[in-house]
Amino acid sequence: METKDKIRNLAESLIRTKGYNAFSYADLSAPLKVKNAAIHYHFPSKDLLGASVVEEMVHGFQRLTSSWSNQPEAEQLEQFMDIYRNSQQQGMVCLMGSLAPDFETLSPVMQAQLQGMSRVILDWLTTCLEQGRAKGFFQFKGQAADRALLLTSSLISSLLLSRVQQTDLYSRIRQQLLADLLV
Amino acid sequence: METKDKIRNLAESLIRTKGYNAFSYADLSAPLKVKNAAIHYHFPSKDLLGASVVEEMVHGFQRLTSSWSNQPEAEQLEQFMDIYRNSQQQGMVCLMGSLAPDFETLSPVMQAQLQGMSRVILDWLTTCLEQGRAKGFFQFKGQAADRALLLTSSLISSLLLSRVQQTDLYSRIRQQLLADLLV
DNA sequence: TCACAAACTTACCTACTAGTAAGTAAATAA
DNA sequence: TTATTTACTTACTAGTAGGTAAGTTTGTGA
């Protein structure tokens, strides 16, 4: 089951650097030193490979957030933001930022999974903000769900704009988001 | 010069719905009822077509913002946001949101132009916010350039997430951005 | 030891990609 | 009138895309 994971991980990395429609089976098979039929053996179609990437990302997110659940919300939020920092440092955008523009070209299965991913992230962040506000960590006007939406949006695009401008715009955005939020 | 504009406009629309790497010459030639060689006549390569799309978008933006220059900054900002509203209503993402994830796969010329586009937009918005704050329309902490970055980021992703979630998340984001900003 | 399944490779296919060379019809300029 | 340019079409190409059928090797369980 080693190769299967390697394929999925490389596919994720390619999606987040070149985009879903720009990577090919050759981009997977060459570095992994297997033939493209080997990829089809593990993932019968590109759709299913992409779906597996998204699925794994959601599971990874759920594992991560679960592991933080005992920490204060202010720290949980910082850890959440650190995910994007790591991406930025690796020159990657997030999976959502990469796949959302290509949404119309994705299979119904991938579309549904991407939709699910956005729900999972927004729901988690909404709860984090809501509880964090209740405990006095955060301060903001309006509904937590709206704030979660605003935060996520800013973080997604911080990676996109960092890539285009070739500078760490992420940090400038993070700083402001925290300044607006922390008491 | 009719056909050339039709090609560029359709290309823009395709980039913003399917993505740069997902549209082909057939997607242009079929609806326009010309052969793909006709497209190569006007735009020798896909790179140059893409570059032309970005260039035209920048010019359009500059024309628009120039035409607003006598209006109060609060109104200018709303007009700026309306651009994104129109996109959302047409089911499109903005050019930046579409091209930024594919940045690594673009030609150096397109990369430079996209970078230029981000500068033009951020510079305009920075000035708008700065002057609007000086005149008492807006209220915000920190540097105008940072606020401009935060605003633009939120708007770009509002279109991405609206597409994925198939709802008008743009409006929820706009409302918060304005609530945070307006006195 | 034999059967079988897992994890591949070999060899191939069709469809489509951007791109090109050469030709043509119509308008324009000398 | 003739030459040239503009705006294409026709007909093609080389390369690459995702995908598949059939065979091979390697380990495993009965």
Short mmCIF file of N, CA, C and O in Angstrom, two decimals, chain A residues 17-19 21-22 96-98 100-105 114-115 118-119 122 141 145-147 149-150 153-154 156-158 160-161 163-166 169 172-173 176-177 179-180, chain B residues 17-19 21-22 96-98 100-105 114-115 118-119 122 141 145-147 149-150 153-154 156-158 160-161 163-166 169 172-173 176-177 179-180:
data_model
loop_
_atom_site.label_atom_id
_atom_site.label_comp_id
_atom_site.label_asym_id
_atom_site.label_seq_id
_atom_site.Cartn_x
_atom_site.Cartn_y
_atom_site.Cartn_z
N THR A 17 0.33 22.73 -6.96
CA THR A 17 1.37 23.56 -7.58
C THR A 17 1.03 23.91 -9.03
O THR A 17 1.20 25.04 -9.45
N LYS A 18 0.55 22.91 -9.79
CA LYS A 18 0.25 23.15 -11.20
C LYS A 18 -1.23 23.24 -11.51
O LYS A 18 -1.62 23.78 -12.54
N GLY A 19 -2.04 22.66 -10.66
CA GLY A 19 -3.48 22.63 -10.92
C GLY A 19 -3.92 21.27 -11.44
O GLY A 19 -3.15 20.55 -12.08
N ASN A 21 -5.99 20.29 -13.84
CA ASN A 21 -6.02 20.03 -15.28
C ASN A 21 -4.65 20.14 -15.95
O ASN A 21 -4.53 19.88 -17.15
N ALA A 22 -3.65 20.55 -15.20
CA ALA A 22 -2.32 20.73 -15.80
C ALA A 22 -1.39 19.57 -15.49
O ALA A 22 -0.32 19.47 -16.09
N MET A 96 -8.47 23.88 -1.83
CA MET A 96 -9.67 24.63 -2.22
C MET A 96 -9.31 25.71 -3.24
O MET A 96 -9.99 25.85 -4.26
N GLY A 97 -8.26 26.45 -2.96
CA GLY A 97 -7.84 27.51 -3.87
C GLY A 97 -7.45 26.99 -5.23
O GLY A 97 -7.62 27.66 -6.25
N SER A 98 -6.95 25.77 -5.26
CA SER A 98 -6.56 25.18 -6.53
C SER A 98 -7.74 24.60 -7.30
O SER A 98 -7.84 24.77 -8.51
N ALA A 100 -11.20 25.03 -6.73
CA ALA A 100 -12.43 25.82 -6.91
C ALA A 100 -12.55 26.45 -8.30
O ALA A 100 -13.62 26.38 -8.91
N PRO A 101 -11.47 27.03 -8.84
CA PRO A 101 -11.61 27.61 -10.19
C PRO A 101 -11.93 26.57 -11.26
O PRO A 101 -12.56 26.89 -12.26
N ASP A 102 -11.46 25.35 -11.04
CA ASP A 102 -11.68 24.27 -12.01
C ASP A 102 -12.97 23.51 -11.75
O ASP A 102 -13.24 22.49 -12.41
N PHE A 103 -13.75 23.98 -10.81
CA PHE A 103 -14.95 23.25 -10.34
C PHE A 103 -15.80 22.69 -11.47
O PHE A 103 -16.18 21.52 -11.45
N GLU A 104 -16.06 23.52 -12.49
CA GLU A 104 -16.94 23.10 -13.59
C GLU A 104 -16.37 21.95 -14.39
O GLU A 104 -17.11 21.25 -15.09
N THR A 105 -15.08 21.77 -14.33
CA THR A 105 -14.45 20.71 -15.13
C THR A 105 -14.29 19.41 -14.33
O THR A 105 -13.80 18.42 -14.86
N LEU A 114 -15.61 18.30 -2.85
CA LEU A 114 -15.05 19.62 -2.61
C LEU A 114 -16.03 20.48 -1.82
O LEU A 114 -15.66 21.22 -0.91
N GLN A 115 -17.29 20.32 -2.18
CA GLN A 115 -18.35 21.00 -1.45
C GLN A 115 -18.35 20.55 0.01
O GLN A 115 -18.42 21.37 0.93
N SER A 118 -15.49 22.13 1.94
CA SER A 118 -15.72 23.51 2.34
C SER A 118 -16.64 23.58 3.55
O SER A 118 -16.45 24.39 4.45
N ARG A 119 -17.60 22.69 3.58
CA ARG A 119 -18.51 22.64 4.73
C ARG A 119 -17.78 22.25 6.01
O ARG A 119 -17.95 22.86 7.06
N LEU A 122 -15.56 25.19 7.13
CA LEU A 122 -16.33 26.34 7.62
C LEU A 122 -17.06 26.00 8.92
O LEU A 122 -17.13 26.84 9.83
N LYS A 141 -18.04 41.38 15.60
CA LYS A 141 -19.45 41.66 15.40
C LYS A 141 -20.07 40.58 14.51
O LYS A 141 -19.36 39.95 13.73
N ALA A 145 -20.56 32.30 11.81
CA ALA A 145 -20.48 31.66 10.49
C ALA A 145 -20.00 32.66 9.43
O ALA A 145 -19.23 32.30 8.54
N ASP A 146 -20.45 33.90 9.55
CA ASP A 146 -20.00 34.92 8.60
C ASP A 146 -18.52 35.23 8.78
O ASP A 146 -17.78 35.41 7.81
N ARG A 147 -18.10 35.31 10.03
CA ARG A 147 -16.68 35.55 10.31
C ARG A 147 -15.81 34.42 9.79
O ARG A 147 -14.73 34.64 9.26
N LEU A 149 -16.41 32.54 7.34
CA LEU A 149 -16.37 32.68 5.89
C LEU A 149 -15.34 33.72 5.47
O LEU A 149 -14.54 33.51 4.54
N LEU A 150 -15.35 34.83 6.15
CA LEU A 150 -14.42 35.92 5.85
C LEU A 150 -12.98 35.50 6.09
O LEU A 150 -12.09 35.74 5.27
N SER A 153 -11.84 32.86 3.49
CA SER A 153 -11.64 33.51 2.20
C SER A 153 -10.31 34.23 2.15
O SER A 153 -9.54 34.09 1.19
N SER A 154 -10.03 34.98 3.18
CA SER A 154 -8.78 35.74 3.21
C SER A 154 -7.58 34.81 3.15
O SER A 154 -6.60 35.09 2.44
N ILE A 156 -7.38 31.67 1.97
CA ILE A 156 -7.26 31.02 0.67
C ILE A 156 -6.56 31.95 -0.32
O ILE A 156 -5.59 31.58 -0.97
N SER A 157 -7.06 33.17 -0.41
CA SER A 157 -6.49 34.10 -1.38
C SER A 157 -5.11 34.60 -0.99
O SER A 157 -4.34 35.04 -1.85
N SER A 158 -4.80 34.55 0.29
CA SER A 158 -3.45 34.98 0.69
C SER A 158 -2.41 34.10 0.01
O SER A 158 -1.35 34.58 -0.38
N LEU A 160 -2.92 32.49 -2.92
CA LEU A 160 -2.98 32.79 -4.35
C LEU A 160 -2.18 34.05 -4.66
O LEU A 160 -1.35 34.07 -5.58
N LEU A 161 -2.40 35.09 -3.88
CA LEU A 161 -1.71 36.35 -4.14
C LEU A 161 -0.23 36.27 -3.79
O LEU A 161 0.60 36.90 -4.45
N ARG A 163 1.59 33.73 -4.27
CA ARG A 163 2.20 33.08 -5.42
C ARG A 163 2.42 34.08 -6.55
O ARG A 163 3.50 34.14 -7.13
N VAL A 164 1.40 34.86 -6.85
CA VAL A 164 1.50 35.80 -7.96
C VAL A 164 2.53 36.89 -7.68
O VAL A 164 3.34 37.21 -8.54
N GLN A 165 2.49 37.41 -6.48
CA GLN A 165 3.39 38.53 -6.17
C GLN A 165 4.75 38.07 -5.68
O GLN A 165 5.64 38.89 -5.43
N GLN A 166 4.90 36.78 -5.52
CA GLN A 166 6.18 36.20 -5.10
C GLN A 166 6.68 36.78 -3.78
O GLN A 166 7.90 36.94 -3.60
N LEU A 169 2.63 37.55 1.29
CA LEU A 169 1.46 38.34 1.62
C LEU A 169 0.63 37.64 2.70
O LEU A 169 -0.14 38.29 3.41
N ARG A 172 1.05 39.17 6.16
CA ARG A 172 0.39 40.46 6.34
C ARG A 172 -1.10 40.27 6.57
O ARG A 172 -1.73 40.99 7.35
N ILE A 173 -1.67 39.31 5.89
CA ILE A 173 -3.10 39.05 6.05
C ILE A 173 -3.39 38.41 7.40
O ILE A 173 -4.32 38.80 8.10
N GLN A 176 -3.40 40.94 10.24
CA GLN A 176 -4.61 41.75 10.31
C GLN A 176 -5.80 40.97 10.84
O GLN A 176 -6.59 41.47 11.63
N LEU A 177 -5.92 39.73 10.38
CA LEU A 177 -7.05 38.91 10.81
C LEU A 177 -7.01 38.72 12.32
O LEU A 177 -8.03 38.83 13.00
N ALA A 179 -5.36 40.67 14.47
CA ALA A 179 -5.52 41.97 15.12
C ALA A 179 -7.00 42.33 15.24
O ALA A 179 -7.44 42.89 16.24
N ASP A 180 -7.77 42.00 14.20
CA ASP A 180 -9.20 42.32 14.21
C ASP A 180 -9.98 41.46 15.20
O ASP A 180 -11.06 41.84 15.64
N THR B 17 -14.48 30.44 -16.41
CA THR B 17 -15.45 29.40 -16.07
C THR B 17 -14.79 28.02 -15.97
O THR B 17 -15.06 27.27 -15.04
N LYS B 18 -13.90 27.71 -16.93
CA LYS B 18 -13.26 26.39 -16.94
C LYS B 18 -11.81 26.41 -16.47
O LYS B 18 -11.27 25.38 -16.09
N GLY B 19 -11.18 27.56 -16.59
CA GLY B 19 -9.75 27.64 -16.25
C GLY B 19 -8.88 27.62 -17.50
O GLY B 19 -9.27 27.07 -18.53
N ASN B 21 -6.06 26.11 -18.34
CA ASN B 21 -5.55 24.85 -18.88
C ASN B 21 -6.65 23.89 -19.31
O ASN B 21 -6.36 22.83 -19.86
N ALA B 22 -7.88 24.26 -19.07
CA ALA B 22 -8.99 23.36 -19.42
C ALA B 22 -9.69 23.76 -20.70
O ALA B 22 -10.48 22.98 -21.23
N MET B 96 -8.03 36.84 -11.66
CA MET B 96 -6.96 36.53 -10.70
C MET B 96 -7.25 35.20 -10.02
O MET B 96 -6.35 34.36 -9.91
N GLY B 97 -8.47 35.01 -9.58
CA GLY B 97 -8.84 33.76 -8.91
C GLY B 97 -8.68 32.56 -9.81
O GLY B 97 -8.38 31.46 -9.35
N SER B 98 -8.87 32.77 -11.09
CA SER B 98 -8.74 31.67 -12.03
C SER B 98 -7.29 31.39 -12.39
O SER B 98 -6.87 30.23 -12.47
N ALA B 100 -4.31 32.56 -10.87
CA ALA B 100 -3.30 32.44 -9.83
C ALA B 100 -2.93 30.99 -9.50
O ALA B 100 -1.74 30.67 -9.40
N PRO B 101 -3.90 30.08 -9.38
CA PRO B 101 -3.51 28.69 -9.08
C PRO B 101 -2.68 28.05 -10.20
O PRO B 101 -1.88 27.17 -9.95
N ASP B 102 -2.90 28.51 -11.43
CA ASP B 102 -2.18 27.95 -12.58
C ASP B 102 -0.88 28.70 -12.87
O ASP B 102 -0.21 28.43 -13.86
N PHE B 103 -0.54 29.62 -11.98
CA PHE B 103 0.60 30.52 -12.22
C PHE B 103 1.85 29.82 -12.74
O PHE B 103 2.46 30.27 -13.71
N GLU B 104 2.20 28.70 -12.12
CA GLU B 104 3.44 28.00 -12.49
C GLU B 104 3.40 27.46 -13.91
O GLU B 104 4.44 27.18 -14.50
N THR B 105 2.21 27.26 -14.44
CA THR B 105 2.10 26.69 -15.78
C THR B 105 2.00 27.77 -16.85
O THR B 105 1.92 27.45 -18.04
N LEU B 114 0.16 39.08 -15.01
CA LEU B 114 -0.73 38.80 -13.89
C LEU B 114 -0.23 39.51 -12.64
O LEU B 114 -1.02 40.08 -11.86
N GLN B 115 1.08 39.49 -12.49
CA GLN B 115 1.70 40.22 -11.39
C GLN B 115 1.37 41.72 -11.49
O GLN B 115 0.99 42.35 -10.50
N SER B 118 -2.21 42.42 -10.45
CA SER B 118 -2.42 42.45 -9.00
C SER B 118 -1.91 43.77 -8.41
O SER B 118 -2.55 44.34 -7.52
N ARG B 119 -0.82 44.26 -8.94
CA ARG B 119 -0.28 45.56 -8.49
C ARG B 119 -1.26 46.69 -8.79
O ARG B 119 -1.53 47.55 -7.94
N LEU B 122 -4.32 46.40 -6.43
CA LEU B 122 -3.99 46.70 -5.04
C LEU B 122 -3.61 48.17 -4.86
O LEU B 122 -3.99 48.80 -3.87
N LYS B 141 -8.04 50.21 11.19
CA LYS B 141 -6.72 50.27 11.83
C LYS B 141 -5.66 49.88 10.81
O LYS B 141 -5.93 49.18 9.85
N ALA B 145 -2.57 49.83 2.64
CA ALA B 145 -2.12 48.76 1.74
C ALA B 145 -2.49 47.39 2.29
O ALA B 145 -2.88 46.49 1.54
N ASP B 146 -2.39 47.24 3.60
CA ASP B 146 -2.75 45.97 4.22
C ASP B 146 -4.25 45.72 4.12
O ASP B 146 -4.69 44.61 3.86
N ARG B 147 -5.02 46.77 4.36
CA ARG B 147 -6.48 46.65 4.24
C ARG B 147 -6.90 46.30 2.82
O ARG B 147 -7.81 45.51 2.60
N LEU B 149 -5.20 44.68 0.70
CA LEU B 149 -4.85 43.28 0.50
C LEU B 149 -5.92 42.37 1.09
O LEU B 149 -6.36 41.40 0.45
N LEU B 150 -6.35 42.69 2.29
CA LEU B 150 -7.36 41.89 2.97
C LEU B 150 -8.69 41.91 2.20
O LEU B 150 -9.32 40.87 1.99
N SER B 153 -8.41 40.00 -1.16
CA SER B 153 -8.37 38.56 -0.89
C SER B 153 -9.76 38.02 -0.62
O SER B 153 -10.16 36.99 -1.19
N SER B 154 -10.48 38.70 0.23
CA SER B 154 -11.82 38.23 0.58
C SER B 154 -12.71 38.18 -0.64
O SER B 154 -13.47 37.22 -0.83
N ILE B 156 -11.87 37.93 -3.88
CA ILE B 156 -11.45 36.87 -4.81
C ILE B 156 -12.03 35.53 -4.36
O ILE B 156 -12.67 34.82 -5.13
N SER B 157 -11.81 35.20 -3.10
CA SER B 157 -12.27 33.90 -2.61
C SER B 157 -13.78 33.82 -2.46
O SER B 157 -14.34 32.73 -2.46
N SER B 158 -14.42 34.96 -2.31
CA SER B 158 -15.89 34.93 -2.21
C SER B 158 -16.47 34.30 -3.48
O SER B 158 -17.46 33.57 -3.43
N LEU B 160 -14.78 32.15 -5.47
CA LEU B 160 -14.38 30.74 -5.49
C LEU B 160 -15.32 29.91 -4.62
O LEU B 160 -15.82 28.86 -5.04
N LEU B 161 -15.57 30.40 -3.42
CA LEU B 161 -16.41 29.63 -2.49
C LEU B 161 -17.88 29.66 -2.92
O LEU B 161 -18.60 28.68 -2.72
N ARG B 163 -18.87 29.53 -5.91
CA ARG B 163 -18.95 28.51 -6.95
C ARG B 163 -19.06 27.12 -6.33
O ARG B 163 -19.91 26.32 -6.72
N VAL B 164 -18.20 26.85 -5.37
CA VAL B 164 -18.18 25.51 -4.76
C VAL B 164 -19.47 25.24 -3.98
O VAL B 164 -20.05 24.17 -4.11
N GLN B 165 -19.90 26.22 -3.22
CA GLN B 165 -21.07 25.99 -2.37
C GLN B 165 -22.38 26.28 -3.10
O GLN B 165 -23.45 26.08 -2.54
N GLN B 166 -22.27 26.77 -4.30
CA GLN B 166 -23.46 27.04 -5.11
C GLN B 166 -24.44 27.98 -4.43
O GLN B 166 -25.66 27.86 -4.60
N LEU B 169 -22.29 33.39 -1.46
CA LEU B 169 -21.47 33.74 -0.31
C LEU B 169 -20.85 35.12 -0.48
O LEU B 169 -20.48 35.78 0.49
N ARG B 172 -22.59 37.82 1.57
CA ARG B 172 -22.30 37.77 3.01
C ARG B 172 -20.94 38.37 3.32
O ARG B 172 -20.74 39.03 4.34
N ILE B 173 -20.00 38.14 2.43
CA ILE B 173 -18.66 38.67 2.63
C ILE B 173 -18.63 40.17 2.42
O ILE B 173 -18.06 40.93 3.20
N GLN B 176 -20.01 42.10 5.40
CA GLN B 176 -19.08 42.21 6.53
C GLN B 176 -17.96 43.19 6.26
O GLN B 176 -17.56 43.97 7.13
N LEU B 177 -17.43 43.13 5.04
CA LEU B 177 -16.33 44.02 4.69
C LEU B 177 -16.77 45.47 4.83
O LEU B 177 -16.04 46.31 5.38
N ALA B 179 -19.36 46.57 6.63
CA ALA B 179 -19.68 46.84 8.03
C ALA B 179 -18.42 47.17 8.83
O ALA B 179 -18.42 48.05 9.69
N ASP B 180 -17.33 46.48 8.52
CA ASP B 180 -16.07 46.70 9.22
C ASP B 180 -15.44 48.04 8.87
O ASP B 180 -14.64 48.58 9.62
#
